[in-house]
Structures are given as C-alpha cells and as structure tokens.
Short mmCIF file of C-alpha atoms in Angstrom, two decimals:
data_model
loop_
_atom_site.label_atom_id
_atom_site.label_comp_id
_atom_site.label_asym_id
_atom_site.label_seq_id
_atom_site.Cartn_x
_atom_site.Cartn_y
_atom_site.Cartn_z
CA UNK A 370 27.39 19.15 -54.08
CA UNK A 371 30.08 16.76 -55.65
CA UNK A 372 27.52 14.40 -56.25
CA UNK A 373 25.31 17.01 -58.21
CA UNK A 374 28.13 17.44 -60.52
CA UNK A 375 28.24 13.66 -61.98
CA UNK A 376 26.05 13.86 -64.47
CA UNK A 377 27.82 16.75 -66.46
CA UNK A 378 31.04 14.72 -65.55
CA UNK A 379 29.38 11.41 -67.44
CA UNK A 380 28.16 13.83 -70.29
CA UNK A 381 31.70 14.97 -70.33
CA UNK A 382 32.96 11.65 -70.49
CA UNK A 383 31.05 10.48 -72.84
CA UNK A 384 32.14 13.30 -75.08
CA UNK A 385 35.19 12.39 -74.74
CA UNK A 386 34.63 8.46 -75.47
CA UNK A 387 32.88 10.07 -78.58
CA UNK A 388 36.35 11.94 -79.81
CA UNK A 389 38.88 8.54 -78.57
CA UNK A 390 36.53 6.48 -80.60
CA UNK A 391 36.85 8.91 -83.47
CA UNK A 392 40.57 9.28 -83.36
CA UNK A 393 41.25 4.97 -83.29
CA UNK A 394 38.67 4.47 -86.19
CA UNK A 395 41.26 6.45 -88.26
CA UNK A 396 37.99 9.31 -88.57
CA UNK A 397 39.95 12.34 -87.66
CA UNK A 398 43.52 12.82 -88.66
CA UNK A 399 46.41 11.90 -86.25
CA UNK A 400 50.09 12.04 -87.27
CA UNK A 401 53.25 10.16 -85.80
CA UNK A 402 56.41 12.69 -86.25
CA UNK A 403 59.40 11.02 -87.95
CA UNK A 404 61.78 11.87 -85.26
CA UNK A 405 61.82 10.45 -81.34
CA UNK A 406 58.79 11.96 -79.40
CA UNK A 407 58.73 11.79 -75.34
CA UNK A 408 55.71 13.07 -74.48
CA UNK A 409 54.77 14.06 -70.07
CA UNK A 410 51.93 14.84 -69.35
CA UNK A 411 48.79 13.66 -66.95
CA UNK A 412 45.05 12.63 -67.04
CA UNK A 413 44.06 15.70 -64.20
CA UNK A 414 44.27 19.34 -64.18
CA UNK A 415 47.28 20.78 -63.71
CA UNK A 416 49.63 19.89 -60.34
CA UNK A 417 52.17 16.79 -61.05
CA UNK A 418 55.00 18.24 -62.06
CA UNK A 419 55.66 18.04 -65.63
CA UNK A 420 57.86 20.89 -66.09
CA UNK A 421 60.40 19.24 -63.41
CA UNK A 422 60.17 16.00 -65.16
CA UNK A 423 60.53 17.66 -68.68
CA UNK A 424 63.79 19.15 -67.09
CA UNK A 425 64.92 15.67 -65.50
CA UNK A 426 64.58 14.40 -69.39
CA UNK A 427 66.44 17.03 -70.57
CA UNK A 428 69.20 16.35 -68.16
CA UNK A 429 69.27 13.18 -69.10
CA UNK A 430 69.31 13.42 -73.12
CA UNK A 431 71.48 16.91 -73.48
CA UNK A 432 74.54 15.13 -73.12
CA UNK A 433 74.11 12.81 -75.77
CA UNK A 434 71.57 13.86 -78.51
CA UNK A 435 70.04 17.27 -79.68
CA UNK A 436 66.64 18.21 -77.37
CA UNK A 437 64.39 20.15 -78.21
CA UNK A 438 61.31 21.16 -76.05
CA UNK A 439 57.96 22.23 -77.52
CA UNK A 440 54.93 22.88 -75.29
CA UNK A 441 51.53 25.09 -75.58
CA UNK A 442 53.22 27.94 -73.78
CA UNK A 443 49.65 27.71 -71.78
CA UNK A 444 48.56 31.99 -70.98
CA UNK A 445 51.09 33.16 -73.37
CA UNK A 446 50.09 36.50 -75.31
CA UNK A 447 51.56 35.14 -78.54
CA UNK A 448 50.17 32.70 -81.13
CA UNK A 449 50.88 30.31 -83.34
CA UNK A 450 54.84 28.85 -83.20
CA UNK A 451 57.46 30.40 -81.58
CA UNK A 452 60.81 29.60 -80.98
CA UNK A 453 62.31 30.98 -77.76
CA UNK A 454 65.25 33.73 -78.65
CA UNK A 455 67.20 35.95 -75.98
CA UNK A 456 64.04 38.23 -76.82
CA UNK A 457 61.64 35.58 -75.23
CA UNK A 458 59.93 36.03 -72.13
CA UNK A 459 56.45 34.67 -70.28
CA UNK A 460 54.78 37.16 -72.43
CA UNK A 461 55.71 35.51 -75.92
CA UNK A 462 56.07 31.98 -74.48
CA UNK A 463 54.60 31.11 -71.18
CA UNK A 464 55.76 30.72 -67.55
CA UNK A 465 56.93 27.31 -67.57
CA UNK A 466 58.59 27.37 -71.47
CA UNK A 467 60.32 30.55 -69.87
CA UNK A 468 61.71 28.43 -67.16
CA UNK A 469 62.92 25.82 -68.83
CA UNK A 470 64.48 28.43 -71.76
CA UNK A 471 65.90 30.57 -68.43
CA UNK A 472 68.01 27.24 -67.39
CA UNK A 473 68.93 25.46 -70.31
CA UNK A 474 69.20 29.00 -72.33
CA UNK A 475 71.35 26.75 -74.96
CA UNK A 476 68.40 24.38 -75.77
CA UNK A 477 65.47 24.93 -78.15
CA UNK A 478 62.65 25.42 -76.93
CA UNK A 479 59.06 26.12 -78.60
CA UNK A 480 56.01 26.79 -78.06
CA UNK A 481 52.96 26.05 -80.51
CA UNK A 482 49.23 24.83 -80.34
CA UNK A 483 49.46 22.68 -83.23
CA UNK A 484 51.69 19.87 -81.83
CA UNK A 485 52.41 18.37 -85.41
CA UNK A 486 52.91 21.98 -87.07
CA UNK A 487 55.54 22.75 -83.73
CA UNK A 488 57.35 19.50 -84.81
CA UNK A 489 57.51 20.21 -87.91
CA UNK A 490 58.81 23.96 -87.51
CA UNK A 491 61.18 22.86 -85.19
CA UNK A 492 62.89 20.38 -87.50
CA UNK A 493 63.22 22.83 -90.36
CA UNK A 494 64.50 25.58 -87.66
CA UNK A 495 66.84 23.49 -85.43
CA UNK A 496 69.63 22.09 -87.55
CA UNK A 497 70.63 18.10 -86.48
CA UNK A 498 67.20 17.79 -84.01
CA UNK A 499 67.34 14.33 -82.85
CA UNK A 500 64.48 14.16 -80.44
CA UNK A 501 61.73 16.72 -79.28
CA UNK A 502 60.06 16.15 -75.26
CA UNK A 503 56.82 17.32 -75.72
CA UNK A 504 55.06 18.87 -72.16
CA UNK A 505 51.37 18.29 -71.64
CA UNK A 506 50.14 17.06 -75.03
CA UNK A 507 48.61 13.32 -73.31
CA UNK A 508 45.91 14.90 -74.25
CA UNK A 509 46.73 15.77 -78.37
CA UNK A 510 45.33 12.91 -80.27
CA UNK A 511 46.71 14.62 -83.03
CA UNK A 512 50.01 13.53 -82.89
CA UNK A 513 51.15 10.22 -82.07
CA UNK A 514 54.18 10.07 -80.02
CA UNK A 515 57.05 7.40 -79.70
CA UNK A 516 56.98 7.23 -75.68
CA UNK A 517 54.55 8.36 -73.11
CA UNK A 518 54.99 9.19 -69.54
CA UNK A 519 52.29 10.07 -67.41
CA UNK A 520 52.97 11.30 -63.91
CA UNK A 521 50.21 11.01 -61.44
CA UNK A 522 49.83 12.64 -57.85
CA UNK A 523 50.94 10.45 -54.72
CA UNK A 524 48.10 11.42 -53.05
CA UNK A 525 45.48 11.99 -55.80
CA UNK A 526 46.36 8.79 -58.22
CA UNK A 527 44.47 9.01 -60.95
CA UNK A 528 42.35 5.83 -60.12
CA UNK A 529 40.60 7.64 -57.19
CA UNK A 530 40.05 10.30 -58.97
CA UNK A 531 36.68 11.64 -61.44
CA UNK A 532 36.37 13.43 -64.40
CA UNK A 533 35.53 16.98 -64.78
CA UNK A 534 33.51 19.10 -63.32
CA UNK A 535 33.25 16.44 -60.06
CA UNK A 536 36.70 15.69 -59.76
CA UNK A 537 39.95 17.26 -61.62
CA UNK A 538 40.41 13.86 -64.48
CA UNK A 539 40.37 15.70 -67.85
CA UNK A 540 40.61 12.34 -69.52
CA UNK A 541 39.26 9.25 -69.19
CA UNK A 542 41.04 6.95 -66.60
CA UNK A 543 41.38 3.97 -69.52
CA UNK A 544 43.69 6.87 -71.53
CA UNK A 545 46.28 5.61 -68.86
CA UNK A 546 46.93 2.67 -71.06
CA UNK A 547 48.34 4.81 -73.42
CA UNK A 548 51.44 5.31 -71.03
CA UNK A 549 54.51 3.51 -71.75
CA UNK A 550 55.76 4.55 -68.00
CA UNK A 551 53.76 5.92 -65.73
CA UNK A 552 55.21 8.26 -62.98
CA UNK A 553 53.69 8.68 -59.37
CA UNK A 554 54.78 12.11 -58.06
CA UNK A 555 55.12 14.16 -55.10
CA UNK A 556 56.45 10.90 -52.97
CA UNK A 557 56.84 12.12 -49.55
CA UNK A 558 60.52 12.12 -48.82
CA UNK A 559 59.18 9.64 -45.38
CA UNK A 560 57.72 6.83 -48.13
CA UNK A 561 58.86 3.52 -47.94
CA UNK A 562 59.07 1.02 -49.84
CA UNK A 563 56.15 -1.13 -48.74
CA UNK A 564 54.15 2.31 -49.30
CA UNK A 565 55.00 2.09 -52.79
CA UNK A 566 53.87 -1.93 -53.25
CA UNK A 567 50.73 -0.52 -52.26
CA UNK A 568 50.23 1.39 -54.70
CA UNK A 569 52.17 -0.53 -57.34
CA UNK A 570 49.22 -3.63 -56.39
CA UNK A 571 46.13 -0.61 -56.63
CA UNK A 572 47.54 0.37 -60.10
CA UNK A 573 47.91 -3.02 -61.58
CA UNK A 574 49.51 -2.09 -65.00
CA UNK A 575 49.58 -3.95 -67.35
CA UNK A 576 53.07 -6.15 -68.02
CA UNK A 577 53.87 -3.70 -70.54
CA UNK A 578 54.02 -0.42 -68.62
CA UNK A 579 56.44 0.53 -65.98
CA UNK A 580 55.93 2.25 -62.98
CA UNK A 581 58.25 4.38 -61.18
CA UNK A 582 57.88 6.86 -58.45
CA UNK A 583 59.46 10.17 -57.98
CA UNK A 584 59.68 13.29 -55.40
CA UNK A 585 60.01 17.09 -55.54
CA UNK A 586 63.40 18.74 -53.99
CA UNK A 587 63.37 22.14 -53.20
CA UNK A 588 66.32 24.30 -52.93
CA UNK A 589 67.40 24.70 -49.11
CA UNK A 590 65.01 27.18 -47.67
CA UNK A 591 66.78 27.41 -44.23
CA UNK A 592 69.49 29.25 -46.42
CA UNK A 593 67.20 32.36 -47.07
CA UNK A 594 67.35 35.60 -44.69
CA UNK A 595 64.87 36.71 -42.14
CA UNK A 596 62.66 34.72 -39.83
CA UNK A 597 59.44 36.14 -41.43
CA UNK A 598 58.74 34.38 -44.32
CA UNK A 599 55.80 35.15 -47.00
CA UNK A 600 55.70 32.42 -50.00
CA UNK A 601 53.99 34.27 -53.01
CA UNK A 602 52.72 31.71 -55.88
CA UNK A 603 50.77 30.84 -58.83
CA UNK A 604 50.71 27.61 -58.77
CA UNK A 605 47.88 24.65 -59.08
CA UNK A 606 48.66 23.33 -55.52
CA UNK A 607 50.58 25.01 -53.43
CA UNK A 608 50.06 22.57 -50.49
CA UNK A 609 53.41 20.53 -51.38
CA UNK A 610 54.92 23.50 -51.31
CA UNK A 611 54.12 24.72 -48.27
CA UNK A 612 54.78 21.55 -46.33
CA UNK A 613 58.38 21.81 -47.33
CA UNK A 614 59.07 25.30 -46.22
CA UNK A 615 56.82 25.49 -42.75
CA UNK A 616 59.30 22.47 -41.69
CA UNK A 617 62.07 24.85 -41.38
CA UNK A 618 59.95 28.10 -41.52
CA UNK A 619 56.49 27.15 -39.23
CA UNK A 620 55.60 30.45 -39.68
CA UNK A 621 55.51 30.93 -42.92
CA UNK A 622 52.57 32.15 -44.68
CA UNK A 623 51.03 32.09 -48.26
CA UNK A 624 49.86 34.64 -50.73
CA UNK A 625 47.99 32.45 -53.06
CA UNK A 626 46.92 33.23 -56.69
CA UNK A 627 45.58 31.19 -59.27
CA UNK A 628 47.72 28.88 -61.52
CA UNK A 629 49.36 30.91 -64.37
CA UNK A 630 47.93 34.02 -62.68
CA UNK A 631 49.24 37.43 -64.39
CA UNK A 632 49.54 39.77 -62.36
CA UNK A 633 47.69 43.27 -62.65
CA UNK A 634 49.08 46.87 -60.99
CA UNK A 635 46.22 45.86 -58.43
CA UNK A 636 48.06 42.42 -57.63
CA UNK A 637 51.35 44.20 -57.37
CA UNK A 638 49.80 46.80 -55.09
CA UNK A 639 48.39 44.22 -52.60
CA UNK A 640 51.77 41.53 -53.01
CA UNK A 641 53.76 45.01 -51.70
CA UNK A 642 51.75 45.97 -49.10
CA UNK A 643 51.65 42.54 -47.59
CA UNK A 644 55.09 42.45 -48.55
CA UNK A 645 56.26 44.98 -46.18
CA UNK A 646 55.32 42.52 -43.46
CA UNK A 647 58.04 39.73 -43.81
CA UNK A 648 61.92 39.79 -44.08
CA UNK A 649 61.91 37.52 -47.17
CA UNK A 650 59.42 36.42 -49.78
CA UNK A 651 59.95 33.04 -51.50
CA UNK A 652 58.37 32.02 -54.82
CA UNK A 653 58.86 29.67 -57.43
CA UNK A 654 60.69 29.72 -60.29
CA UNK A 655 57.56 29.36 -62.59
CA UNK A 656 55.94 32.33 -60.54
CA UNK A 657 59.11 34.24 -60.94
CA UNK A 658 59.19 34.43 -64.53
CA UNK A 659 55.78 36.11 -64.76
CA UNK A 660 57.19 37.96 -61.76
CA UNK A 661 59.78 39.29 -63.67
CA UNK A 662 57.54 41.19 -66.11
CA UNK A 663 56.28 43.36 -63.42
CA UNK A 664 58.10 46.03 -61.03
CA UNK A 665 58.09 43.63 -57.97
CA UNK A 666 61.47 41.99 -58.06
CA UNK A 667 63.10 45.34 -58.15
CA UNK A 668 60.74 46.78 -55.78
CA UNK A 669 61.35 43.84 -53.20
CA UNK A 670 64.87 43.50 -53.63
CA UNK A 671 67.19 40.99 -52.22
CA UNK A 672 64.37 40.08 -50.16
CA UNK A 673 62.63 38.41 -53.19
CA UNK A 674 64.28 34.29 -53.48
CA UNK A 675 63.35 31.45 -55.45
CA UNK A 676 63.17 28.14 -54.41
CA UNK A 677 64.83 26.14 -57.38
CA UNK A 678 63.22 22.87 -58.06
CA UNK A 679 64.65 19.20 -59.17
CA UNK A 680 62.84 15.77 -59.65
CA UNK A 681 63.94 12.72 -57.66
CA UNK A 682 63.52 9.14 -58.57
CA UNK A 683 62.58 7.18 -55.96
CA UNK A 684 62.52 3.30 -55.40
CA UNK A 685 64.85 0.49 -56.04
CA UNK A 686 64.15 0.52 -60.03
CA UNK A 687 64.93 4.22 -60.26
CA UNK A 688 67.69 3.72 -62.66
CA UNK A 689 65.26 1.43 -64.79
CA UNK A 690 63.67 4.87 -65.90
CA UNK A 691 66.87 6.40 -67.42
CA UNK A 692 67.57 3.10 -69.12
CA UNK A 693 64.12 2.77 -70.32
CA UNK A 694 64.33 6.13 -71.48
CA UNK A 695 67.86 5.15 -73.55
CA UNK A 696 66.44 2.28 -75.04
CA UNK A 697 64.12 4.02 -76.69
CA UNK A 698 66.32 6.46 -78.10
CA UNK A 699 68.70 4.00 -79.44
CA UNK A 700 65.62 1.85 -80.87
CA UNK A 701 64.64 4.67 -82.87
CA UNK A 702 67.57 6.92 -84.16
#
C-alpha cells in the first residue's frame, strides 16, 4: 500500500522543489525580521516536541532578555493576530500557545498566520522585545529567521523517513540544511553514548551545524492516586507516552483521540463513561487545556492529573546548546 502512495509523494515533492526554488530565486517575497528570531520546528508531521523545546528556550532566555513567543495557534477558532491576555484560552489561541501562556503567564505570547505580520505586531505591542522564538514555522519561507533548530524523532530521524502521503516528511529532507542545530528527540532515558555516535555518523552534518540530542521527562506518575489508571490524550504519538507511565502503571490504558482533537458533548459522554472505570485519569498538559473548555475536569474531579512535561539535554556537549544559543543572542543585539 505504502508503495502505491510514492508517486503522489514525488508529485508532492516536486511541488515543493517548485516553491524552494521560487523562494531562493528572490521570485516570491521573503522577509528577515530586524530583531533575533529562534525558530523550532521539524521536517515531519507533528510528534517531536517543539512546544517542550520552545519552553526549554524560554527558560533559558527569560532571565536575561525580553521573549516573546508567536506560533500559528494550529485549531484555534480565532484569526488573524492575537496576543494572549488573562481572557485567552485554546479557543482564541490554541492548545499548545495556551500552555505555554498557562506557565509563563508573564511572557508574551502570540499567535498569527502571517509570521512576518505576528513579528511585526508584536514589536509595536510588546514594549523593549528583544527576541521572538517562533514554534513550527521551518516550514514559512516567508520569513527568514536568525537561528534554526530542527528537532527530529530518535526513532523516526528524518533521513529514514518519506514525504507525504507515504511517509509523514512534509518537507524535503535537503530543507535540513537550513538548520543551524539540529535536535534528535525522544532519547530513551537507557541511550548511551555510543548509541548517539551512531546516529551522529548516519546524519553526517555538515561542519557548520550542530547536533545535540535531547529526552522527554514526565512528571512522577507513581505520585498519582489509584491503581487503575486511564491516560486520555490528543496527541500525535502517544506511544512515548505510554511507555513512561505502563513502567510504573502496567496497567494502564489509553483513550486515544486525534492530535488537537476538540472535543464534542459526544466525546465527553464516552471519556465519562469510560471514566467511571479507573481511579485516576492522566492527560497532558496540551490535552488539558482543550480539556478545560469542556465540563470534564469538574466532572472528574481530583481524579483528573496532568503529567507536566520538561526537555532534557542529553550527551556530553549538552551545555554547547545553551551556549550556542547565547552566542547568537549576543551576536545580534
């Protein structure tokens, strides 16, 4: 079946070779924003991580400069630029915005499908902005950013990997040259280092790219109640995290919807039914922010938890990152 699907993914690729070609003759417009850009994002579908890594930058930068975040605010009911307010929710700026707003509510954060129109508004709007991280815009040949990072699965690197519809690449694998660093995510916490030569030799970047590798950490999930566990999500690939919680719940079990998924009076209807089944019901902070728009935290009360999520840098250059990262910003201020 996969193999049916290659010819629409070499039609699709050569649409896309079509637009790249178009964009680096100078024949459509692209802009470079006169403040520092970071731009994370990734050549597949969605699944890496970037909101984690967007909230490692953020981390990061905070402390010494003014951040400001802009994404699409992907499944949001609102359009055009926003710029999240006490008023803002998943509704008016999307699930992962709304996380990122929920824990650095101090930050500005936007949302806006015109990448060069968001940086703009942002600048006028946020007094003393000194650098804006823009999530998922790899793809935005619209704007030309000061330093990309793309993140790429540890066990679906992009390399092995096809375009659209036969694989999950929305981009063409050369667009990887692009990166300034390139990020290899969801490590297992068991990697060694040898395990990341490997891939460090399959890669082969070029001498002016830097690779660095990186895991998830979830919040302790031994420390929730009960000894029935459900994990409700709406996420791209749950798999990762399901691993993490059946190693100290086995039994756990997963109520799967699609990525982004809103959920209707009939989701909320089936999620309580299947509910009533389990002691405790983990989900994600993502999920819980479209979550909270319905009646089903207050329905499942304190048996509803999140798992909050970090980013870990892995490897023996993992403080090359932050200094990379640094550099940058003191090259260009």
């Amino acid at each position: 079946m996969r193999t049916l699907l290659a010819p629409i993914s070499w039609l699709y690729g050569l649409g896309l070779a079509i637009r790249h070609t178009l964009y680096d003759n100078h024949l459509l417009p692209s802009h470079e924003a006169d403040i520092p850009t970071i731009c994370v994002g990734n050549l597949a579908l969605g699944g890496t991580g970037k909101t984690p890594h967007v909230e490692y930058l953020i981390r990061l930068l905070s402390p010494r400069y003014k951040v400001g975040v802009l994404s699409r605010g992907y499944k949001r009911k609102t359009h055009g630029f926003v710029l999240a307010d006490e008023h803002a929710s998943a509704s008016t700026i999307g699930d992962e915005a709304m996380q990122i707003h929920s824990k650095f509510p101090h930050l500005a954060v936007a949302v806006c499908e015109d990448r060069v129109r968001g940086i703009r508004m942002l600048k006028k709007q946020v007094e003393g902005l000194q650098v804006v991280i823009l999530d998922d815009a790899y793809q935005h040949r619209a704007i030309r950013c000061g330093y990309y990072i793309l993140l790429t699965p540890y066990n679906q690197l992009y390399i092995d990997d096809h375009l659209l519809p036969w694989g999950r690449l929305r981009d063409l694998k050369t667009r990887a040259l692009k990166a300034n660093s390139i990020i290899v995510t969801q490590c297992p916490p068991n990697a060694q280092p040898i395990d990341f030569r490997v891939i460090d030799n399959r890669l082969h970047l070029p001498t002016y790219q830097h690779l660095f590798f990186s895991q998830v950490k979830y919040a302790d999930a031994q420390a929730v109640a009960g000894k029935k566990v459900l994990v409700l999500t709406g996420i791209a690939q749950p798999e990762y995290l399901m691993e993490y919680v059946r190693k100290q719940h086995p039994n756990a079990c997963l109520m799967a919807f699609p990525d982004h998924h809103r959920f209707s009076k009939k989701d909320i209807k089936k999620i309580l039914y299947k509910a009533q089944c389990y002691d405790t019901i983990l989900t994600t902070e993502k999920d819980y922010q479209r979550l909270e728009e319905t009646s089903i935290p207050e329905q499942l009360g304190n048996r509803l938890y999140t798992l909050p999520i970090e980013v870990q840098l892995r490897g023996d250059k993992n403080k090359d990152f932050d200094q990379e990262i640094l550099n940058y910003m003191k090259q260009n201020l």
